[in-house]
């Protein structure tokens, strides 16, 4: 079965490129320069969306990389052969993106936006300073023997490259990872995704395309200075075009670039003085009117071929957990002296406990006693101030969440976290694709359906997670955790808020997990569940452990009764 | 002597940055709008002051009385008309931040375009009270000292209003937690609109005062937005004292670099400082760590 035959988006891209390829043969200089303009923004906007559209990290630094590329052409064009110039430009762009990304991408999105906003200005100042003080003049003449037709074909090749690479990324597990990062970075980390590395890779890749565009475009001007090469309008127009088209999809920017380049050409020709006002107004209209872009209005997205294959042939799949409990002397999880304070509040204070293989341990205590913080410390969401967590004998405290996930700990969240925009199957797929023993393609889809079946969600596989009921969202989150094939599962009030029938089926589900050999630590308030499921309980109050023993013992301890019911009832 | 020179100029510049950043921290910290057109408001008020002074002989300090209410009203309108729809459709804080960045990015170009059409690209300045004054062996002009004095007065007034009055407490409550603020019967959207307008008025004050001693042109807004953002984040979002401290620090470092290293490298120095703070204390100098 040919996947391409049904794929309208591929047709759209190929068709546009084919039409553009005819432009040089018209022999008209104006058409050629319009074609160059379209290709220029097509590469820039598509490269921009490759990173910003998927991850949601809005970059306003396009002109920084474009300018670096243009300056590489101006400075080296007459000294080195052209292919070498392109190579050097790409390397410089990649290096700058790497350094900037490494230092800013681990911060929250907003800082990244601000930094990228100023990056072009910063580089422009540095280049100006260098040119004035070292090179001796602000501007440079670019005398390169490269015709406009040659520029056109170079840009054309670059556009083809950006679409091919984009296509490969969007259908790879990296593409799925980026979408998860864009929706919820914590979930991404808890699927085993190294989010910092994924973001950095895409940022560098998109910067290389932008830099190369600048290099190729430079010979169009005979004179460049920092104000031309690092023009902030470029960043701005790229963002407008990508957003108008739809930044979340490979073909989205294309739908914005073509009409807007033509429109800007018109405005520039007829109302040059009002260019920036009209530009701003168009932009505002787009942000309000079509936040998802033109692509969001077109039903072009096709179900992945791998999914269709999996559905056509579900096969028989024996999924298990990578971890049959083996007799071993040390406990599976050993927490000792774990502490974490928020300002003056000691959320977790010198907490120690151990969990044996195959056990279900309840972590209980009054509200605010530090149970969730303890889970967060174990799963890597929080870093401990002091103390030690050993999992399967190896220290894991202070590691990143994705490392911890890969070592065999999965979790659910107190406030359910699923990726609303993805289908239920895709939610599971993210975990399957990035766990310690990853799967991708039809095999992964097959497995995803099995996990959904395991929690009773098979019918909803194609439904976006946003459409699920509360209990089904919880089920989906549990299925995602199970798909990571954990040795240890951390459940944070997974049974809270269920009605009595749902509670019974929930308890049965957890009991069946134990039979499969999964070790479980559950934070819970539902006493029925604790009594029927937990072998042991660790009771916390005000950050400290106040009891630890078999469930009956722990619940009967006077200190526990005092913590829950107050002094008088003890 | 150079050191005292740098100290005085740096403090004056830093005082302006702090005032401008206080306005931005109100807009961003309370109304949750990251306003990229912020600097354009500053430049607009600088132009307004210029027109009032050269055209109508109204002194800049008197001009404050005209420009500030105007800026307040204009910013309130911007919030009501342009930003409220975004607040209503935002799913969470992050989507609002991104939407507001994009919308105000568009506004930036509109305002800048209007300024270019009206005033062109050249630099403007006017001479008001540029009388030299000897101070500890170095010379300062009176208009600079006056600007610093007014900035300090406005900053203190804002601080007292926020910490000592009922509406000020409501503003601070919204800054900390908009959801909980609703539970104690605070009209969050109205408070946010008020804070946005108040922030815009502070920014306009910064514009009026800086125009007394700095030359300006239609393209300079972006630079002020950048610096205000840097100061706000360095100080800790929503933290007025942090903004003051960071503003002064930025002014001093900038003057230091401009005088002793190279005036062309001030922005680079700003960014180095910004990045250093972000990497070492992402919550800002005086900000609290989010749990």
PDB file of N, CA, C and O in Angstrom, chain A residues 56 58 60 103-104 106-107 110-111 113-115 117-118 121-122 125-126 129 133 233 236 239 243 273 276-277 280-281 283-284 287-288 291 340 342, chain B residues 28 34 82 86 89 97-98 101-103 105-107 109-110 113-114 117 222 226 229 233 262 264-268 271 274-275 278-279 282 289 291:
ATOM      1  N   UNK A  56       7.095  24.782  20.630  1.00  0.00           N
ATOM      2  CA  UNK A  56       6.455  25.924  21.267  1.00  0.00           C
ATOM      3  C   UNK A  56       7.464  26.956  21.777  1.00  0.00           C
ATOM      4  O   UNK A  56       7.069  27.955  22.358  1.00  0.00           O
ATOM      5  N   UNK A  58       9.173  29.872  20.965  1.00  0.00           N
ATOM      6  CA  UNK A  58       9.131  30.867  19.909  1.00  0.00           C
ATOM      7  C   UNK A  58      10.500  31.539  19.796  1.00  0.00           C
ATOM      8  O   UNK A  58      10.974  32.160  20.740  1.00  0.00           O
ATOM      9  N   UNK A  60      12.820  34.379  18.114  1.00  0.00           N
ATOM     10  CA  UNK A  60      12.822  35.628  17.362  1.00  0.00           C
ATOM     11  C   UNK A  60      14.231  35.913  16.855  1.00  0.00           C
ATOM     12  O   UNK A  60      14.614  37.058  16.633  1.00  0.00           O
ATOM     13  N   UNK A 103      22.795  27.203  26.564  1.00  0.00           N
ATOM     14  CA  UNK A 103      22.662  28.041  27.751  1.00  0.00           C
ATOM     15  C   UNK A 103      21.234  28.511  27.997  1.00  0.00           C
ATOM     16  O   UNK A 103      20.895  28.830  29.121  1.00  0.00           O
ATOM     17  N   UNK A 104      20.381  28.555  26.960  1.00  0.00           N
ATOM     18  CA  UNK A 104      19.050  29.103  27.210  1.00  0.00           C
ATOM     19  C   UNK A 104      17.920  28.079  27.110  1.00  0.00           C
ATOM     20  O   UNK A 104      16.873  28.291  27.677  1.00  0.00           O
ATOM     21  N   UNK A 106      17.487  25.223  28.435  1.00  0.00           N
ATOM     22  CA  UNK A 106      17.067  24.492  29.631  1.00  0.00           C
ATOM     23  C   UNK A 106      16.254  25.386  30.555  1.00  0.00           C
ATOM     24  O   UNK A 106      15.703  24.933  31.525  1.00  0.00           O
ATOM     25  N   UNK A 107      16.188  26.679  30.206  1.00  0.00           N
ATOM     26  CA  UNK A 107      15.346  27.584  30.973  1.00  0.00           C
ATOM     27  C   UNK A 107      13.932  27.503  30.432  1.00  0.00           C
ATOM     28  O   UNK A 107      13.684  26.951  29.380  1.00  0.00           O
ATOM     29  N   UNK A 110       9.830  31.238  28.198  1.00  0.00           N
ATOM     30  CA  UNK A 110       9.717  32.677  28.113  1.00  0.00           C
ATOM     31  C   UNK A 110      11.103  33.344  28.079  1.00  0.00           C
ATOM     32  O   UNK A 110      11.330  34.298  27.350  1.00  0.00           O
ATOM     33  N   UNK A 111      12.045  32.797  28.850  1.00  0.00           N
ATOM     34  CA  UNK A 111      13.388  33.373  28.844  1.00  0.00           C
ATOM     35  C   UNK A 111      14.038  33.187  27.480  1.00  0.00           C
ATOM     36  O   UNK A 111      14.790  34.012  27.011  1.00  0.00           O
ATOM     37  N   UNK A 113      12.475  33.109  24.609  1.00  0.00           N
ATOM     38  CA  UNK A 113      11.913  34.090  23.679  1.00  0.00           C
ATOM     39  C   UNK A 113      12.641  35.424  23.830  1.00  0.00           C
ATOM     40  O   UNK A 113      13.061  36.038  22.844  1.00  0.00           O
ATOM     41  N   UNK A 114      12.795  35.843  25.082  1.00  0.00           N
ATOM     42  CA  UNK A 114      13.407  37.141  25.322  1.00  0.00           C
ATOM     43  C   UNK A 114      14.854  37.144  24.851  1.00  0.00           C
ATOM     44  O   UNK A 114      15.320  38.087  24.218  1.00  0.00           O
ATOM     45  N   UNK A 115      15.539  36.048  25.160  1.00  0.00           N
ATOM     46  CA  UNK A 115      16.943  36.034  24.764  1.00  0.00           C
ATOM     47  C   UNK A 115      17.080  36.051  23.243  1.00  0.00           C
ATOM     48  O   UNK A 115      17.897  36.778  22.687  1.00  0.00           O
ATOM     49  N   UNK A 117      15.044  37.287  21.209  1.00  0.00           N
ATOM     50  CA  UNK A 117      14.632  38.624  20.784  1.00  0.00           C
ATOM     51  C   UNK A 117      15.849  39.560  20.738  1.00  0.00           C
ATOM     52  O   UNK A 117      15.994  40.375  19.834  1.00  0.00           O
ATOM     53  N   UNK A 118      16.721  39.416  21.727  1.00  0.00           N
ATOM     54  CA  UNK A 118      17.864  40.304  21.802  1.00  0.00           C
ATOM     55  C   UNK A 118      19.106  39.780  21.096  1.00  0.00           C
ATOM     56  O   UNK A 118      20.046  40.531  20.849  1.00  0.00           O
ATOM     57  N   UNK A 121      20.161  41.587  17.931  1.00  0.00           N
ATOM     58  CA  UNK A 121      20.666  42.916  18.279  1.00  0.00           C
ATOM     59  C   UNK A 121      22.083  42.814  18.859  1.00  0.00           C
ATOM     60  O   UNK A 121      22.972  43.586  18.518  1.00  0.00           O
ATOM     61  N   UNK A 122      22.266  41.811  19.707  1.00  0.00           N
ATOM     62  CA  UNK A 122      23.574  41.607  20.330  1.00  0.00           C
ATOM     63  C   UNK A 122      24.634  41.303  19.271  1.00  0.00           C
ATOM     64  O   UNK A 122      25.705  41.918  19.239  1.00  0.00           O
ATOM     65  N   UNK A 125      25.474  44.311  17.222  1.00  0.00           N
ATOM     66  CA  UNK A 125      26.391  45.234  17.904  1.00  0.00           C
ATOM     67  C   UNK A 125      27.820  44.721  17.890  1.00  0.00           C
ATOM     68  O   UNK A 125      28.755  45.485  17.654  1.00  0.00           O
ATOM     69  N   UNK A 126      27.972  43.423  18.135  1.00  0.00           N
ATOM     70  CA  UNK A 126      29.327  42.870  18.155  1.00  0.00           C
ATOM     71  C   UNK A 126      29.972  42.982  16.769  1.00  0.00           C
ATOM     72  O   UNK A 126      31.143  43.355  16.655  1.00  0.00           O
ATOM     73  N   UNK A 129      30.852  46.571  16.063  1.00  0.00           N
ATOM     74  CA  UNK A 129      32.023  46.959  16.841  1.00  0.00           C
ATOM     75  C   UNK A 129      33.291  46.423  16.189  1.00  0.00           C
ATOM     76  O   UNK A 129      34.273  47.136  16.035  1.00  0.00           O
ATOM     77  N   UNK A 133      36.112  48.861  14.626  1.00  0.00           N
ATOM     78  CA  UNK A 133      37.373  48.927  15.351  1.00  0.00           C
ATOM     79  C   UNK A 133      38.487  48.083  14.754  1.00  0.00           C
ATOM     80  O   UNK A 133      39.653  48.414  14.874  1.00  0.00           O
ATOM     81  N   UNK A 233      13.273  42.829  10.933  1.00  0.00           N
ATOM     82  CA  UNK A 233      12.065  42.574  10.147  1.00  0.00           C
ATOM     83  C   UNK A 233      12.035  41.141   9.619  1.00  0.00           C
ATOM     84  O   UNK A 233      10.977  40.539   9.468  1.00  0.00           O
ATOM     85  N   UNK A 236      10.695  38.813  12.117  1.00  0.00           N
ATOM     86  CA  UNK A 236       9.294  39.128  12.291  1.00  0.00           C
ATOM     87  C   UNK A 236       8.452  38.530  11.168  1.00  0.00           C
ATOM     88  O   UNK A 236       7.448  37.853  11.402  1.00  0.00           O
ATOM     89  N   UNK A 239       8.099  34.752  11.400  1.00  0.00           N
ATOM     90  CA  UNK A 239       7.120  34.298  12.395  1.00  0.00           C
ATOM     91  C   UNK A 239       5.702  34.484  11.862  1.00  0.00           C
ATOM     92  O   UNK A 239       4.861  33.597  11.972  1.00  0.00           O
ATOM     93  N   UNK A 243       3.140  31.372  11.225  1.00  0.00           N
ATOM     94  CA  UNK A 243       1.915  31.311  12.015  1.00  0.00           C
ATOM     95  C   UNK A 243       0.684  31.368  11.127  1.00  0.00           C
ATOM     96  O   UNK A 243      -0.305  30.684  11.378  1.00  0.00           O
ATOM     97  N   UNK A 273       5.891  53.606   2.796  1.00  0.00           N
ATOM     98  CA  UNK A 273       5.993  54.292   4.080  1.00  0.00           C
ATOM     99  C   UNK A 273       5.168  53.632   5.172  1.00  0.00           C
ATOM    100  O   UNK A 273       5.422  53.814   6.353  1.00  0.00           O
ATOM    101  N   UNK A 276       5.561  48.962   7.697  1.00  0.00           N
ATOM    102  CA  UNK A 276       5.625  48.315   9.013  1.00  0.00           C
ATOM    103  C   UNK A 276       4.287  48.385   9.732  1.00  0.00           C
ATOM    104  O   UNK A 276       3.911  47.463  10.452  1.00  0.00           O
ATOM    105  N   UNK A 277       3.514  49.460   9.510  1.00  0.00           N
ATOM    106  CA  UNK A 277       2.191  49.540  10.142  1.00  0.00           C
ATOM    107  C   UNK A 277       1.284  48.432   9.615  1.00  0.00           C
ATOM    108  O   UNK A 277       0.660  47.695  10.393  1.00  0.00           O
ATOM    109  N   UNK A 280       2.323  45.025  10.886  1.00  0.00           N
ATOM    110  CA  UNK A 280       1.903  44.813  12.264  1.00  0.00           C
ATOM    111  C   UNK A 280       0.430  44.471  12.342  1.00  0.00           C
ATOM    112  O   UNK A 280       0.020  43.557  13.062  1.00  0.00           O
ATOM    113  N   UNK A 281      -0.378  45.195  11.564  1.00  0.00           N
ATOM    114  CA  UNK A 281      -1.825  44.955  11.594  1.00  0.00           C
ATOM    115  C   UNK A 281      -2.165  43.554  11.084  1.00  0.00           C
ATOM    116  O   UNK A 281      -2.946  42.838  11.700  1.00  0.00           O
ATOM    117  N   UNK A 283      -0.310  41.016  11.161  1.00  0.00           N
ATOM    118  CA  UNK A 283       0.150  40.080  12.167  1.00  0.00           C
ATOM    119  C   UNK A 283      -0.873  39.940  13.289  1.00  0.00           C
ATOM    120  O   UNK A 283      -1.226  38.833  13.711  1.00  0.00           O
ATOM    121  N   UNK A 284      -1.378  41.094  13.774  1.00  0.00           N
ATOM    122  CA  UNK A 284      -2.343  41.062  14.867  1.00  0.00           C
ATOM    123  C   UNK A 284      -3.606  40.309  14.426  1.00  0.00           C
ATOM    124  O   UNK A 284      -4.137  39.472  15.158  1.00  0.00           O
ATOM    125  N   UNK A 287      -2.921  36.587  14.584  1.00  0.00           N
ATOM    126  CA  UNK A 287      -2.864  36.046  15.943  1.00  0.00           C
ATOM    127  C   UNK A 287      -4.277  35.872  16.507  1.00  0.00           C
ATOM    128  O   UNK A 287      -4.586  34.886  17.178  1.00  0.00           O
ATOM    129  N   UNK A 288      -5.180  36.832  16.213  1.00  0.00           N
ATOM    130  CA  UNK A 288      -6.541  36.734  16.745  1.00  0.00           C
ATOM    131  C   UNK A 288      -7.408  35.802  15.925  1.00  0.00           C
ATOM    132  O   UNK A 288      -8.122  34.970  16.449  1.00  0.00           O
ATOM    133  N   UNK A 291      -5.480  31.422  14.967  1.00  0.00           N
ATOM    134  CA  UNK A 291      -4.335  31.038  15.810  1.00  0.00           C
ATOM    135  C   UNK A 291      -3.695  29.724  15.371  1.00  0.00           C
ATOM    136  O   UNK A 291      -2.518  29.509  15.618  1.00  0.00           O
ATOM    137  N   UNK A 340      14.055  17.789  51.450  1.00  0.00           N
ATOM    138  CA  UNK A 340      13.917  18.887  50.505  1.00  0.00           C
ATOM    139  C   UNK A 340      13.081  19.984  51.173  1.00  0.00           C
ATOM    140  O   UNK A 340      12.019  19.724  51.711  1.00  0.00           O
ATOM    141  N   UNK A 342      11.330  23.975  50.805  1.00  0.00           N
ATOM    142  CA  UNK A 342      10.953  25.104  49.945  1.00  0.00           C
ATOM    143  C   UNK A 342      10.984  26.336  50.830  1.00  0.00           C
ATOM    144  O   UNK A 342      10.096  26.532  51.645  1.00  0.00           O
TER     145      UNK A 342
ATOM    146  N   UNK B  28       3.773  42.522  33.393  1.00  0.00           N
ATOM    147  CA  UNK B  28       4.083  41.109  33.217  1.00  0.00           C
ATOM    148  C   UNK B  28       3.755  40.307  34.469  1.00  0.00           C
ATOM    149  O   UNK B  28       3.187  39.216  34.397  1.00  0.00           O
ATOM    150  N   UNK B  34       3.317  39.802  28.488  1.00  0.00           N
ATOM    151  CA  UNK B  34       4.691  40.163  28.187  1.00  0.00           C
ATOM    152  C   UNK B  34       4.647  41.097  26.989  1.00  0.00           C
ATOM    153  O   UNK B  34       4.443  40.680  25.866  1.00  0.00           O
ATOM    154  N   UNK B  82      -7.509  44.924  23.020  1.00  0.00           N
ATOM    155  CA  UNK B  82      -6.633  44.033  22.276  1.00  0.00           C
ATOM    156  C   UNK B  82      -6.274  42.771  23.064  1.00  0.00           C
ATOM    157  O   UNK B  82      -6.171  41.686  22.500  1.00  0.00           O
ATOM    158  N   UNK B  86      -7.419  37.690  24.250  1.00  0.00           N
ATOM    159  CA  UNK B  86      -6.363  36.683  24.420  1.00  0.00           C
ATOM    160  C   UNK B  86      -6.441  36.070  25.811  1.00  0.00           C
ATOM    161  O   UNK B  86      -6.271  34.866  25.987  1.00  0.00           O
ATOM    162  N   UNK B  89      -9.243  33.509  25.892  1.00  0.00           N
ATOM    163  CA  UNK B  89      -9.105  32.233  25.204  1.00  0.00           C
ATOM    164  C   UNK B  89      -7.910  31.414  25.689  1.00  0.00           C
ATOM    165  O   UNK B  89      -7.783  30.248  25.321  1.00  0.00           O
ATOM    166  N   UNK B  97       1.111  33.816  27.604  1.00  0.00           N
ATOM    167  CA  UNK B  97       2.392  34.503  27.407  1.00  0.00           C
ATOM    168  C   UNK B  97       2.767  34.516  25.924  1.00  0.00           C
ATOM    169  O   UNK B  97       3.148  35.539  25.384  1.00  0.00           O
ATOM    170  N   UNK B  98       2.612  33.371  25.271  1.00  0.00           N
ATOM    171  CA  UNK B  98       3.009  33.293  23.870  1.00  0.00           C
ATOM    172  C   UNK B  98       2.094  34.154  23.005  1.00  0.00           C
ATOM    173  O   UNK B  98       2.552  34.938  22.166  1.00  0.00           O
ATOM    174  N   UNK B 101       2.931  37.790  23.592  1.00  0.00           N
ATOM    175  CA  UNK B 101       4.189  38.153  22.937  1.00  0.00           C
ATOM    176  C   UNK B 101       3.935  38.428  21.460  1.00  0.00           C
ATOM    177  O   UNK B 101       4.359  39.452  20.915  1.00  0.00           O
ATOM    178  N   UNK B 102       3.185  37.530  20.825  1.00  0.00           N
ATOM    179  CA  UNK B 102       2.959  37.668  19.389  1.00  0.00           C
ATOM    180  C   UNK B 102       2.115  38.903  19.085  1.00  0.00           C
ATOM    181  O   UNK B 102       2.424  39.677  18.181  1.00  0.00           O
ATOM    182  N   UNK B 103       1.041  39.106  19.859  1.00  0.00           N
ATOM    183  CA  UNK B 103       0.163  40.247  19.592  1.00  0.00           C
ATOM    184  C   UNK B 103       0.903  41.566  19.801  1.00  0.00           C
ATOM    185  O   UNK B 103       0.794  42.492  18.995  1.00  0.00           O
ATOM    186  N   UNK B 105       4.064  41.973  19.668  1.00  0.00           N
ATOM    187  CA  UNK B 105       5.106  42.054  18.651  1.00  0.00           C
ATOM    188  C   UNK B 105       4.531  42.770  17.428  1.00  0.00           C
ATOM    189  O   UNK B 105       5.175  43.636  16.824  1.00  0.00           O
ATOM    190  N   UNK B 106       3.294  42.440  17.078  1.00  0.00           N
ATOM    191  CA  UNK B 106       2.619  43.138  15.986  1.00  0.00           C
ATOM    192  C   UNK B 106       2.395  44.604  16.330  1.00  0.00           C
ATOM    193  O   UNK B 106       2.643  45.500  15.512  1.00  0.00           O
ATOM    194  N   UNK B 107       1.962  44.851  17.565  1.00  0.00           N
ATOM    195  CA  UNK B 107       1.716  46.231  18.015  1.00  0.00           C
ATOM    196  C   UNK B 107       2.985  47.066  17.919  1.00  0.00           C
ATOM    197  O   UNK B 107       2.949  48.243  17.527  1.00  0.00           O
ATOM    198  N   UNK B 109       5.370  46.887  15.777  1.00  0.00           N
ATOM    199  CA  UNK B 109       5.625  47.375  14.420  1.00  0.00           C
ATOM    200  C   UNK B 109       4.624  48.453  14.011  1.00  0.00           C
ATOM    201  O   UNK B 109       4.975  49.396  13.301  1.00  0.00           O
ATOM    202  N   UNK B 110       3.386  48.328  14.476  1.00  0.00           N
ATOM    203  CA  UNK B 110       2.391  49.359  14.175  1.00  0.00           C
ATOM    204  C   UNK B 110       2.817  50.693  14.789  1.00  0.00           C
ATOM    205  O   UNK B 110       2.886  51.724  14.104  1.00  0.00           O
ATOM    206  N   UNK B 113       5.930  52.033  13.211  1.00  0.00           N
ATOM    207  CA  UNK B 113       5.627  52.527  11.873  1.00  0.00           C
ATOM    208  C   UNK B 113       4.994  53.912  11.921  1.00  0.00           C
ATOM    209  O   UNK B 113       5.350  54.802  11.147  1.00  0.00           O
ATOM    210  N   UNK B 114       4.056  54.090  12.866  1.00  0.00           N
ATOM    211  CA  UNK B 114       3.412  55.402  13.002  1.00  0.00           C
ATOM    212  C   UNK B 114       4.452  56.459  13.370  1.00  0.00           C
ATOM    213  O   UNK B 114       4.490  57.545  12.788  1.00  0.00           O
ATOM    214  N   UNK B 117       6.405  57.430  10.352  1.00  0.00           N
ATOM    215  CA  UNK B 117       5.649  58.254   9.417  1.00  0.00           C
ATOM    216  C   UNK B 117       5.582  59.696   9.922  1.00  0.00           C
ATOM    217  O   UNK B 117       5.757  60.651   9.164  1.00  0.00           O
ATOM    218  N   UNK B 222      12.721  49.376  20.868  1.00  0.00           N
ATOM    219  CA  UNK B 222      13.107  47.977  21.067  1.00  0.00           C
ATOM    220  C   UNK B 222      14.212  47.853  22.118  1.00  0.00           C
ATOM    221  O   UNK B 222      14.187  46.966  22.967  1.00  0.00           O
ATOM    222  N   UNK B 226      14.028  45.726  25.551  1.00  0.00           N
ATOM    223  CA  UNK B 226      15.022  44.713  25.909  1.00  0.00           C
ATOM    224  C   UNK B 226      15.570  44.941  27.301  1.00  0.00           C
ATOM    225  O   UNK B 226      15.653  44.039  28.125  1.00  0.00           O
ATOM    226  N   UNK B 229      13.065  44.309  30.021  1.00  0.00           N
ATOM    227  CA  UNK B 229      12.864  42.872  30.209  1.00  0.00           C
ATOM    228  C   UNK B 229      14.017  42.263  30.996  1.00  0.00           C
ATOM    229  O   UNK B 229      13.818  41.465  31.909  1.00  0.00           O
ATOM    230  N   UNK B 233      13.536  40.453  34.644  1.00  0.00           N
ATOM    231  CA  UNK B 233      13.867  39.051  34.882  1.00  0.00           C
ATOM    232  C   UNK B 233      15.024  38.919  35.865  1.00  0.00           C
ATOM    233  O   UNK B 233      15.035  38.066  36.732  1.00  0.00           O
ATOM    234  N   UNK B 262      34.107  50.315  25.703  1.00  0.00           N
ATOM    235  CA  UNK B 262      33.709  50.794  24.390  1.00  0.00           C
ATOM    236  C   UNK B 262      32.195  50.992  24.401  1.00  0.00           C
ATOM    237  O   UNK B 262      31.467  50.079  24.786  1.00  0.00           O
ATOM    238  N   UNK B 264      30.173  50.849  22.116  1.00  0.00           N
ATOM    239  CA  UNK B 264      29.502  49.913  21.215  1.00  0.00           C
ATOM    240  C   UNK B 264      29.220  48.564  21.862  1.00  0.00           C
ATOM    241  O   UNK B 264      28.547  47.734  21.292  1.00  0.00           O
ATOM    242  N   UNK B 265      29.773  48.334  23.035  1.00  0.00           N
ATOM    243  CA  UNK B 265      29.635  47.013  23.635  1.00  0.00           C
ATOM    244  C   UNK B 265      28.670  46.974  24.818  1.00  0.00           C
ATOM    245  O   UNK B 265      28.610  45.989  25.551  1.00  0.00           O
ATOM    246  N   UNK B 266      27.897  48.080  25.011  1.00  0.00           N
ATOM    247  CA  UNK B 266      27.035  48.112  26.195  1.00  0.00           C
ATOM    248  C   UNK B 266      25.998  46.995  26.161  1.00  0.00           C
ATOM    249  O   UNK B 266      25.745  46.343  27.167  1.00  0.00           O
ATOM    250  N   UNK B 267      25.409  46.774  24.994  1.00  0.00           N
ATOM    251  CA  UNK B 267      24.363  45.748  24.925  1.00  0.00           C
ATOM    252  C   UNK B 267      24.955  44.368  25.185  1.00  0.00           C
ATOM    253  O   UNK B 267      24.353  43.532  25.851  1.00  0.00           O
ATOM    254  N   UNK B 268      26.148  44.157  24.659  1.00  0.00           N
ATOM    255  CA  UNK B 268      26.818  42.879  24.903  1.00  0.00           C
ATOM    256  C   UNK B 268      27.023  42.676  26.398  1.00  0.00           C
ATOM    257  O   UNK B 268      26.801  41.588  26.932  1.00  0.00           O
ATOM    258  N   UNK B 271      23.777  41.788  28.042  1.00  0.00           N
ATOM    259  CA  UNK B 271      23.376  40.410  27.815  1.00  0.00           C
ATOM    260  C   UNK B 271      24.210  39.435  28.620  1.00  0.00           C
ATOM    261  O   UNK B 271      23.691  38.438  29.118  1.00  0.00           O
ATOM    262  N   UNK B 274      22.767  39.500  31.996  1.00  0.00           N
ATOM    263  CA  UNK B 274      21.460  38.846  31.973  1.00  0.00           C
ATOM    264  C   UNK B 274      21.618  37.332  31.978  1.00  0.00           C
ATOM    265  O   UNK B 274      21.001  36.617  32.780  1.00  0.00           O
ATOM    266  N   UNK B 275      22.479  36.863  31.105  1.00  0.00           N
ATOM    267  CA  UNK B 275      22.666  35.425  30.976  1.00  0.00           C
ATOM    268  C   UNK B 275      23.253  34.847  32.258  1.00  0.00           C
ATOM    269  O   UNK B 275      22.835  33.787  32.728  1.00  0.00           O
ATOM    270  N   UNK B 278      20.524  34.593  34.773  1.00  0.00           N
ATOM    271  CA  UNK B 278      19.590  33.513  34.411  1.00  0.00           C
ATOM    272  C   UNK B 278      20.159  32.141  34.746  1.00  0.00           C
ATOM    273  O   UNK B 278      19.455  31.257  35.202  1.00  0.00           O
ATOM    274  N   UNK B 279      21.444  31.982  34.485  1.00  0.00           N
ATOM    275  CA  UNK B 279      22.030  30.660  34.670  1.00  0.00           C
ATOM    276  C   UNK B 279      22.252  30.357  36.141  1.00  0.00           C
ATOM    277  O   UNK B 279      22.110  29.231  36.580  1.00  0.00           O
ATOM    278  N   UNK B 282      17.841  31.536  38.184  1.00  0.00           N
ATOM    279  CA  UNK B 282      16.763  31.710  37.200  1.00  0.00           C
ATOM    280  C   UNK B 282      15.562  32.448  37.774  1.00  0.00           C
ATOM    281  O   UNK B 282      14.776  33.021  37.036  1.00  0.00           O
ATOM    282  N   UNK B 289      11.979  31.089  44.586  1.00  0.00           N
ATOM    283  CA  UNK B 289      12.002  29.907  43.757  1.00  0.00           C
ATOM    284  C   UNK B 289      10.608  29.297  43.720  1.00  0.00           C
ATOM    285  O   UNK B 289       9.985  29.111  44.756  1.00  0.00           O
ATOM    286  N   UNK B 291       7.842  26.498  43.580  1.00  0.00           N
ATOM    287  CA  UNK B 291       7.889  25.133  44.099  1.00  0.00           C
ATOM    288  C   UNK B 291       7.379  24.164  43.044  1.00  0.00           C
ATOM    289  O   UNK B 291       6.708  24.542  42.110  1.00  0.00           O
TER     290      UNK B 291
END
